[in-house]
Amino acid sequence: MKRWIAFAIVVVVACLLPLALDPRGYWIRVLTFTLLFAAMAQAWNIIGGLANQTSLGHAAFFGIGAYTSTILLLKFGLSPWIGMVAGGVFGGVAAFIIAIPTMRLQGHYFALATLAFGEVMRVIANVWVSLTGGPGGTSIPFSPPSFANYSFKLLLPHTYIAIAALVITTLIFEWIQRGAMGYRLRAIKENPSAAEVIGIDTTRVKLQAAVISGALMAMLGTLYVQVAVFFDPDTVFSAAGISIRVALVAILGGIGTAIGPILGAFFIIPLEELMNEWFSSSAAGLSQLIFGLILIVVILWRPHGFVTVFRSLRAKFTGGTAR
Amino acid sequence: MSILEVHGVSRRFGGLQALSDVSFSVPQGQIVGLIGPNGAGKTTFFSTLVGLIRPDKGSIRLDGESVVGLKPHKVAHRGMTKTFQNVALFGESSVLDNVLTAGLLRHDVDAAREEALKCLDRVGLRAIAHQQAGLLSFPERARVELARALCTGPKVLLLDEVMAALNPVEMQEVMDLIRSLRDDGITLLVVEHHMRAIMTICDRVLVLNFGKLLADGTPQQVANDPQVVEAYLGKSMEKRA
């Protein structure tokens, strides 16, 4: 009960926060992308955190979502909302197909296989010019502003959609974590043979997690490009920009916890923007160097993520023990 | 009718014939001991029964239906599961969550929690239900594993050395528990090195040596079988001469 009250308070504060920012300014844009990255990291967290399968290929699903809704809009005039659902289906199917050969792999092998899958998708999108427009990129065409058209004059509605997306992915994550599937995924993570012997269909449960994670990631791809307006294969299928960043957000925040991806996103995404703002006019690459150094320090300081800071603070106030 | 019928089960790993032509059947409600020297194939045999290892040849029928080629989770669903010799708990989870996860085979989360608490009561671990499983002592972990196997609602339960490292009092408790499970209609196959325990609780003992079934009978018959004595202690001096 207490948790739900805390959750409600956070959501209300999050809804008020954008109103404090300049509606045409730069920071509301950063906030919107931060929220989307938090949601993406939450989707990643289902397979990366609960099943402990470190995917470095989630850009594949993200890009599939981005291109599905955009192509349906460009070629058939379908609303991006419908495109988002279609993209979710394609993302889920892609996750299913890639999960069948990769889910027997563990640790680094799984990470490398998924990384390769993301890169393959990037190459395909670059080469298949008739479908994607190729390396030249694609713009979201103008539609008359309305909610049904997913087209707005201001950024603010996008920000609220991003908040809704984060709330929904977080609730899905919590629902999975607390339900039968969460127990099964933890069992598989810790001892796959024992999990089978006590009656868990390990193949099926891992597939379910992969499909949910991939489908959510694809839907978030639609939301992202609706804000970004212009994109190309190298952006949406980017290993560094999407796949690794999403994993990094979840890992730095606290892998396998619901709050982790949110803490991680609100640290990493604004920090990266600040570094760019402060140092981009000085030596080339300096901003990335400093950003990288900060990440290293944080990982050394809190190897299990920011969530541990939270826990030790709570322990201090309640007199309990930190976990 | 027999609850478990094994016929001609063989399995080879490279040059090692781990199991060769093992056949026997068990009526419902027996406690059957499975003994044999180290490396005789006892654990391999248990793994084969639950589907972790596929036999090269032979049939395994549980309650009249073949389970050969089924994945372990399907075999568990049909009613046969095992504990692991080296204890394979979900170490980061609590004792209760370990057992609850097994209960999900036949129940939803809330019912599985009830069932898990009952199973923990049975093995006498309810008091530590909320402790982290990985931090317990070895005998405690072995009992959690027993409770977890029990929570799948098995017809046939395979226990792989659950009495290892127990003191005499704890061993008596586990023996009483095994008997009470038998009284509930569960059929048990028990691998154990502790001979006194085997001789006390088993209705029947199977002896495995080099993957072959060497003897099958009451504890008394088996203990007096010269072949069994030879397998354990080697040939007597007179025979060698």
XYZ file of C-alpha atoms in Angstrom:
564
model
C 0.000 0.000 0.000
C 2.770 2.410 0.997
C 4.532 1.594 -2.254
C 1.475 2.527 -4.276
C 1.136 5.881 -2.511
C 4.803 6.607 -3.182
C 4.296 5.565 -6.793
C 1.262 7.882 -7.172
C 3.197 10.812 -5.694
C 6.091 10.276 -8.096
C 3.712 10.163 -11.064
C 1.971 13.391 -10.003
C 5.304 15.178 -9.532
C 6.461 13.886 -12.901
C 3.328 15.306 -14.492
C 3.900 18.732 -12.918
C 7.602 18.883 -13.766
C 7.228 19.649 -17.513
C 5.026 22.645 -16.669
C 7.981 24.234 -14.890
C 10.099 24.089 -18.041
C 10.067 26.480 -20.976
C 7.599 24.776 -23.389
C 9.689 25.774 -26.403
C 13.011 25.315 -24.660
C 15.798 22.821 -24.859
C 15.353 21.113 -21.496
C 11.821 19.911 -22.069
C 13.239 18.055 -25.062
C 15.936 16.534 -22.885
C 13.290 15.555 -20.320
C 11.178 13.865 -23.001
C 14.090 11.806 -24.290
C 15.119 10.990 -20.719
C 11.636 9.616 -20.013
C 11.716 7.578 -23.216
C 15.132 6.162 -22.402
C 13.915 5.255 -18.915
C 10.978 3.398 -20.502
C 13.286 1.661 -22.978
C 15.647 0.610 -20.202
C 12.613 -0.712 -18.316
C 11.632 -2.820 -21.349
C 15.228 -4.048 -21.583
C 15.159 -4.815 -17.864
C 12.585 -7.591 -18.417
C 15.056 -9.713 -20.358
C 18.307 -8.108 -19.151
C 17.422 -7.846 -15.475
C 14.874 -10.518 -14.628
C 16.228 -13.237 -16.937
C 19.808 -11.929 -16.707
C 20.245 -12.129 -20.480
C 22.322 -9.053 -21.295
C 20.993 -8.054 -24.701
C 23.132 -5.628 -26.703
C 20.789 -5.748 -29.662
C 17.657 -3.971 -28.506
C 18.179 -1.313 -31.180
C 16.897 -3.959 -33.619
C 13.410 -3.868 -32.080
C 13.580 -0.108 -31.550
C 14.392 0.459 -35.226
C 11.706 -1.973 -36.355
C 9.147 0.064 -34.414
C 10.482 3.362 -35.742
C 10.355 2.223 -39.362
C 7.061 0.308 -39.143
C 5.000 3.270 -37.956
C 6.774 5.714 -40.259
C 6.445 3.553 -43.373
C 2.756 2.856 -42.623
C 2.215 6.617 -42.258
C 4.145 7.509 -45.416
C 2.781 4.801 -47.698
C -0.730 4.221 -46.348
C -1.473 7.344 -44.315
C -2.083 5.254 -41.190
C -1.954 7.010 -37.815
C 1.323 6.385 -35.927
C -0.814 4.988 -33.087
C -1.828 2.119 -35.353
C 1.756 1.992 -36.608
C 2.944 1.713 -33.007
C 0.775 -1.364 -32.431
C 1.902 -2.907 -35.732
C 5.511 -2.128 -34.824
C 4.968 -3.815 -31.462
C 3.754 -6.939 -33.242
C 6.731 -6.935 -35.616
C 9.101 -6.237 -32.722
C 7.644 -9.162 -30.780
C 7.926 -11.452 -33.800
C 11.540 -10.360 -34.393
C 12.323 -10.990 -30.713
C 10.775 -14.453 -31.001
C 12.819 -15.304 -34.103
C 16.107 -14.094 -32.634
C 15.404 -15.685 -29.241
C 15.098 -19.216 -30.632
C 18.770 -19.570 -31.638
C 20.250 -17.220 -28.996
C 18.507 -18.161 -25.773
C 20.677 -21.224 -25.233
C 23.640 -18.864 -25.091
C 24.683 -17.307 -21.831
C 26.636 -14.289 -20.667
C 29.051 -12.816 -23.197
C 27.924 -15.152 -25.959
C 24.347 -13.975 -25.718
C 25.487 -10.339 -25.628
C 27.618 -10.781 -28.757
C 24.922 -12.653 -30.683
C 22.342 -9.946 -29.964
C 24.861 -7.208 -30.782
C 25.411 -8.837 -34.169
C 21.652 -9.077 -34.739
C 21.267 -5.334 -34.154
C 24.062 -4.594 -36.597
C 22.552 -6.887 -39.229
C 19.277 -4.975 -38.949
C 21.165 -1.691 -39.380
C 22.845 -2.949 -42.550
C 19.551 -4.257 -43.949
C 17.833 -0.921 -43.306
C 20.685 0.922 -45.042
C 20.634 -1.341 -48.088
C 16.866 -1.776 -48.523
C 16.418 1.718 -49.929
C 13.013 1.118 -51.538
C 11.484 0.349 -48.141
C 13.380 2.554 -45.698
C 14.714 5.360 -47.848
C 18.202 4.099 -47.052
C 21.079 6.050 -45.489
C 19.562 9.360 -46.617
C 17.114 9.081 -43.750
C 13.383 9.599 -43.350
C 11.260 12.456 -42.078
C 7.929 12.086 -40.350
C 5.511 13.820 -42.753
C 3.311 16.624 -41.494
C -0.231 15.685 -40.423
C -2.891 18.091 -39.124
C -2.304 18.384 -35.357
C -4.555 16.074 -33.366
C -4.183 13.293 -30.842
C -5.526 10.709 -33.307
C -2.902 11.767 -35.853
C -0.198 11.738 -33.167
C 0.742 15.235 -34.291
C 1.122 18.221 -31.968
C 2.122 21.869 -32.275
C 4.113 21.789 -29.044
C 6.462 19.299 -27.452
C 4.456 19.104 -24.214
C 1.992 16.371 -25.340
C 4.980 14.255 -26.359
C 6.374 14.711 -22.862
C 3.127 13.464 -21.326
C 3.004 10.525 -23.713
C 6.559 9.693 -22.623
C 5.489 9.862 -18.958
C 2.573 7.527 -19.729
C 4.939 5.169 -21.564
C 7.306 5.070 -18.604
C 4.462 4.456 -16.149
C 3.057 1.640 -18.299
C 6.404 -0.107 -18.877
C 7.198 0.187 -15.172
C 3.827 -1.322 -14.229
C 4.357 -4.155 -16.718
C 7.810 -4.774 -15.254
C 6.431 -4.820 -11.695
C 3.548 -7.081 -12.712
C 5.951 -9.567 -14.285
C 8.395 -9.361 -11.399
C 5.755 -10.059 -8.744
C 3.835 -12.666 -10.692
C 4.468 -16.289 -11.524
C 6.632 -15.284 -14.478
C 8.965 -13.301 -12.204
C 9.498 -16.302 -9.930
C 10.150 -18.494 -12.942
C 12.591 -16.046 -14.522
C 14.561 -15.721 -11.279
C 14.703 -19.511 -11.007
C 16.009 -19.788 -14.571
C 18.548 -17.056 -13.892
C 19.931 -18.848 -10.871
C 19.797 -22.483 -11.929
C 18.255 -23.488 -15.252
C 18.493 -27.266 -14.675
C 16.864 -27.092 -11.267
C 14.180 -24.827 -12.732
C 13.348 -27.450 -15.378
C 13.296 -30.306 -12.887
C 10.752 -28.543 -10.672
C 8.477 -28.053 -13.646
C 9.412 -24.762 -15.304
C 9.293 -24.730 -19.094
C 12.486 -22.683 -19.328
C 12.357 -22.298 -23.116
C 8.837 -20.996 -23.075
C 9.330 -18.546 -20.197
C 12.463 -17.065 -21.774
C 10.636 -16.693 -25.090
C 7.736 -14.931 -23.391
C 10.100 -12.477 -21.685
C 11.986 -11.818 -24.927
C 8.781 -11.190 -26.883
C 7.320 -8.798 -24.291
C 10.623 -6.926 -24.058
C 11.038 -6.711 -27.850
C 7.443 -5.627 -28.453
C 7.642 -2.833 -25.841
C 10.978 -1.666 -27.246
C 9.505 -1.456 -30.754
C 6.519 0.578 -29.557
C 8.906 2.984 -27.858
C 10.738 3.293 -31.181
C 7.569 4.814 -32.627
C 7.233 7.288 -29.758
C 10.884 8.278 -30.115
C 10.814 9.096 -33.806
C 7.555 11.000 -33.418
C 9.567 13.386 -31.231
C 12.801 13.229 -33.233
C 10.901 13.796 -36.526
C 13.971 12.940 -38.650
C 15.970 9.711 -38.432
C 18.147 7.336 -40.454
C 19.130 3.640 -40.063
C 22.394 4.518 -38.301
C 20.498 6.385 -35.556
C 17.646 4.011 -34.765
C 19.642 0.800 -35.229
C 22.683 2.249 -33.468
C 24.624 -0.148 -31.248
C 26.220 2.635 -29.197
C 23.362 5.134 -29.314
C 20.499 2.769 -28.521
C 21.455 -0.824 -27.634
C 24.394 -0.151 -25.347
C 22.975 3.087 -23.958
C 19.755 1.352 -22.924
C 21.705 -1.465 -21.236
C 23.965 1.111 -19.574
C 20.999 3.075 -18.216
C 19.526 -0.063 -16.618
C 22.851 -1.351 -15.293
C 23.968 1.980 -13.852
C 20.568 2.553 -12.246
C 20.242 -0.914 -10.775
C 19.635 -3.990 -12.881
C 16.533 -6.065 -12.217
C 14.786 -3.390 -10.115
C 11.833 -1.256 -11.188
C 13.373 2.014 -10.004
C 16.829 1.327 -11.474
C 16.185 2.262 -15.118
C 14.463 5.479 -14.026
C 17.369 6.549 -11.797
C 19.832 5.560 -14.495
C 18.070 7.493 -17.247
C 17.685 10.637 -15.160
C 21.409 10.540 -14.443
C 22.889 9.524 -17.792
C 20.773 11.320 -20.385
C 20.851 14.847 -18.839
C 24.517 14.388 -17.899
C 25.389 13.587 -21.490
C 23.525 16.691 -22.645
C 25.264 18.878 -20.062
C 28.671 17.555 -21.054
C 27.903 18.329 -24.683
C 26.702 21.814 -23.795
C 29.703 22.660 -21.623
C 32.553 21.063 -23.511
C 31.505 20.760 -27.152
C 33.110 24.108 -27.968
C 36.446 22.994 -26.485
C 38.633 20.178 -27.791
C 36.855 17.568 -29.931
C 35.810 14.478 -27.973
C 36.410 16.136 -24.603
C 32.740 15.917 -23.628
C 32.646 12.168 -24.315
C 35.883 11.671 -22.406
C 34.555 13.427 -19.321
C 31.185 11.655 -19.645
C 33.006 8.317 -19.823
C 35.149 9.147 -16.799
C 32.086 10.040 -14.733
C 30.435 6.748 -15.687
C 33.557 4.824 -14.629
C 33.673 6.599 -11.277
C 29.987 5.912 -10.672
C 30.346 2.217 -11.531
C 33.311 1.934 -9.170
C 31.433 3.747 -6.431
C 28.171 1.828 -6.821
C 28.788 -1.429 -8.701
C 25.171 -2.503 -8.179
C 23.693 0.759 -9.371
C 22.167 3.907 -7.942
C 19.417 1.870 -6.415
C 21.881 0.932 -3.646
C 22.237 4.628 -2.705
C 18.491 4.706 -2.306
C 18.468 1.614 -0.146
C 21.202 2.775 2.192
C 19.455 6.144 2.606
C 16.204 4.410 3.436
C 18.011 2.157 5.875
C 19.475 5.227 7.595
C 16.045 6.776 8.092
C 14.145 3.672 9.086
C 16.978 2.099 11.062
C 16.770 -1.077 9.012
C 19.604 -2.741 7.193
C 20.676 -1.952 3.657
C 20.527 -4.688 1.081
C 0.075 -51.714 -11.071
C 3.567 -50.304 -10.935
C 3.906 -46.551 -10.654
C 7.371 -46.661 -12.234
C 8.515 -49.204 -14.809
C 12.040 -49.053 -16.176
C 13.013 -51.419 -18.938
C 16.402 -51.884 -20.600
C 17.637 -48.332 -19.976
C 21.151 -47.746 -21.355
C 23.263 -44.655 -21.766
C 26.800 -44.240 -23.028
C 29.039 -41.172 -22.665
C 31.897 -41.613 -25.161
C 33.778 -44.680 -24.029
C 31.933 -44.963 -20.732
C 28.844 -47.127 -20.483
C 27.195 -45.124 -17.690
C 24.013 -47.207 -17.621
C 23.519 -50.579 -19.199
C 20.245 -52.418 -19.519
C 18.719 -51.275 -16.222
C 15.276 -52.779 -15.625
C 12.995 -52.837 -12.586
C 9.561 -51.725 -11.539
C 8.254 -50.106 -8.394
C 4.740 -50.450 -7.002
C 3.155 -47.313 -5.615
C 4.050 -46.388 -2.046
C 7.405 -48.120 -1.699
C 10.623 -46.633 -0.424
C 13.337 -47.948 -2.698
C 16.993 -47.456 -1.890
C 19.494 -47.098 -4.686
C 23.047 -47.839 -3.609
C 26.342 -48.539 -5.263
C 29.990 -47.514 -5.149
C 31.028 -44.019 -6.289
C 30.681 -43.648 -10.045
C 28.216 -46.534 -10.293
C 25.747 -44.348 -12.212
C 23.224 -43.511 -9.479
C 23.037 -39.778 -10.187
C 23.122 -40.386 -13.948
C 20.219 -42.769 -13.497
C 18.159 -40.184 -11.579
C 18.939 -37.567 -14.238
C 17.782 -40.022 -16.901
C 14.517 -40.715 -15.075
C 13.571 -37.013 -14.881
C 14.596 -36.249 -18.457
C 17.801 -34.267 -17.929
C 19.639 -37.054 -19.756
C 18.094 -38.992 -22.618
C 18.670 -42.732 -22.603
C 20.162 -44.310 -25.747
C 17.849 -47.276 -25.350
C 15.079 -48.441 -23.082
C 11.719 -47.344 -21.784
C 10.621 -45.458 -18.687
C 6.948 -45.503 -17.814
C 5.466 -43.341 -15.100
C 1.978 -44.372 -14.029
C 1.603 -46.330 -17.256
C 2.764 -43.597 -19.643
C 6.148 -43.301 -21.320
C 8.234 -40.319 -20.239
C 11.296 -41.010 -22.404
C 12.146 -37.994 -24.530
C 10.034 -35.607 -22.466
C 11.725 -32.489 -21.125
C 12.202 -32.394 -17.348
C 9.393 -29.866 -16.832
C 6.963 -32.220 -18.585
C 8.147 -35.121 -16.443
C 7.631 -32.954 -13.349
C 4.138 -32.193 -14.554
C 3.436 -35.922 -14.939
C 4.549 -36.303 -11.320
C 8.246 -37.174 -11.054
C 11.002 -34.857 -9.833
C 14.337 -35.117 -8.066
C 16.657 -33.268 -5.717
C 20.227 -32.516 -6.732
C 23.196 -34.212 -5.135
C 25.132 -30.990 -4.715
C 22.026 -28.975 -3.868
C 20.835 -26.614 -6.590
C 18.852 -23.897 -4.862
C 17.999 -20.441 -6.159
C 20.550 -18.946 -3.783
C 19.622 -15.268 -4.034
C 15.952 -15.943 -3.302
C 14.395 -16.576 0.082
C 13.679 -20.092 1.318
C 9.961 -19.462 0.827
C 10.409 -18.198 -2.742
C 12.474 -21.264 -3.628
C 9.671 -23.555 -2.563
C 6.898 -21.297 -3.871
C 8.423 -21.403 -7.365
C 7.950 -25.172 -7.404
C 4.339 -24.757 -6.261
C 3.628 -22.717 -9.403
C 3.621 -25.987 -11.337
C 0.084 -26.663 -10.123
C -1.073 -23.448 -8.442
C -1.268 -19.672 -8.885
C 1.063 -17.486 -6.809
C -1.156 -17.171 -3.717
C -2.057 -20.859 -3.592
C 1.580 -21.755 -4.274
C 2.618 -19.661 -1.253
C 0.160 -21.562 0.970
C 1.397 -24.855 -0.409
C 5.034 -23.807 0.065
C 4.425 -22.929 3.713
C 2.874 -26.364 4.232
C 5.910 -28.023 2.662
C 8.254 -25.940 4.814
C 6.274 -26.962 7.880
C 6.794 -30.542 6.888
C 10.558 -30.306 6.679
C 10.646 -28.138 9.801
C 11.956 -24.976 8.160
C 9.011 -22.639 8.452
C 10.840 -20.534 11.010
C 13.497 -19.589 8.479
C 11.139 -19.127 5.514
C 12.308 -15.567 4.933
C 16.036 -16.141 5.092
C 18.118 -16.087 1.941
C 18.548 -19.666 0.752
C 22.152 -19.301 -0.356
C 23.317 -18.352 3.131
C 22.056 -21.470 4.903
C 24.162 -24.412 6.062
C 24.448 -27.436 3.793
C 21.988 -29.648 5.741
C 19.455 -26.806 5.779
C 19.834 -26.244 2.066
C 19.313 -29.952 1.423
C 16.045 -29.726 3.333
C 14.910 -26.658 1.424
C 15.532 -28.632 -1.711
C 13.447 -31.490 -0.365
C 10.618 -29.068 0.427
C 10.916 -27.587 -3.052
C 10.695 -31.002 -4.729
C 7.735 -31.868 -2.505
C 5.952 -28.666 -3.502
C 5.702 -29.856 -7.131
C 3.166 -32.424 -5.886
C 5.058 -35.534 -7.033
C 3.859 -39.119 -7.330
C 7.455 -40.307 -7.502
C 10.191 -38.416 -5.669
C 13.882 -39.087 -6.274
C 16.104 -38.022 -3.384
C 19.817 -37.783 -4.149
C 21.771 -37.906 -0.879
C 19.529 -35.639 1.166
C 21.035 -37.053 4.355
C 24.630 -36.155 3.545
C 26.337 -34.211 6.336
C 23.429 -34.632 8.752
C 23.963 -35.420 12.427
C 22.145 -38.472 13.852
C 19.225 -36.417 15.192
C 18.680 -34.625 11.899
C 19.031 -37.907 10.063
C 16.294 -39.443 12.178
C 14.055 -36.485 11.371
C 14.599 -36.882 7.648
C 13.985 -40.631 7.886
C 10.697 -39.991 9.686
C 9.795 -37.458 7.013
C 10.523 -39.929 4.199
C 8.286 -42.493 5.893
C 5.480 -39.997 6.321
C 5.707 -39.072 2.636
C 5.414 -42.748 1.795
C 2.344 -42.932 4.045
C 0.855 -40.124 1.935
C 1.158 -42.361 -1.103
C 4.334 -40.869 -2.569
C 6.767 -43.404 -4.001
C 10.371 -42.635 -3.134
C 13.685 -43.593 -4.671
C 16.524 -42.745 -2.330
C 20.228 -42.579 -3.159
C 22.184 -42.643 0.048
C 25.658 -43.611 1.183
C 24.638 -44.025 4.778
C 23.955 -47.773 4.960
C 22.180 -47.811 8.292
C 19.659 -45.269 7.027
C 19.080 -47.263 3.839
C 18.665 -50.527 5.728
C 16.224 -48.921 8.175
C 13.814 -47.100 5.906
C 13.842 -48.946 2.601
C 11.294 -51.585 1.676
C 13.627 -52.645 -1.070
C 17.150 -51.929 -2.243
C 18.622 -51.778 -5.744
C 22.368 -52.039 -6.188
C 24.043 -50.400 -9.145
C 27.637 -51.177 -10.141
C 29.365 -49.928 -13.309
C 25.967 -48.892 -14.644
C 24.469 -52.368 -14.252
C 21.813 -53.491 -11.822
C 23.692 -55.903 -9.589
C 21.036 -56.815 -7.060
C 17.389 -56.120 -6.279
C 15.755 -57.278 -3.056
C 14.955 -56.564 0.568
C 17.687 -54.812 2.551
C 18.525 -58.160 4.194
C 18.815 -60.049 0.927
C 20.980 -57.389 -0.609
C 23.275 -57.100 2.410
C 23.926 -60.852 2.267
C 24.448 -60.999 -1.482
C 28.088 -62.008 -2.098
C 28.207 -60.024 -5.373
C 27.209 -56.851 -3.514
C 29.780 -57.415 -0.818
C 32.368 -57.894 -3.519
C 31.390 -54.710 -5.318
C 31.801 -52.712 -2.138
C 34.741 -54.415 -0.482
C 36.528 -56.215 -3.293
C 37.131 -59.951 -3.624
C 37.924 -61.916 -0.510
C 41.427 -63.346 -0.170
C 40.283 -66.938 -0.621
C 38.582 -66.160 -3.917
C 41.618 -64.368 -5.284
C 43.862 -67.286 -4.558
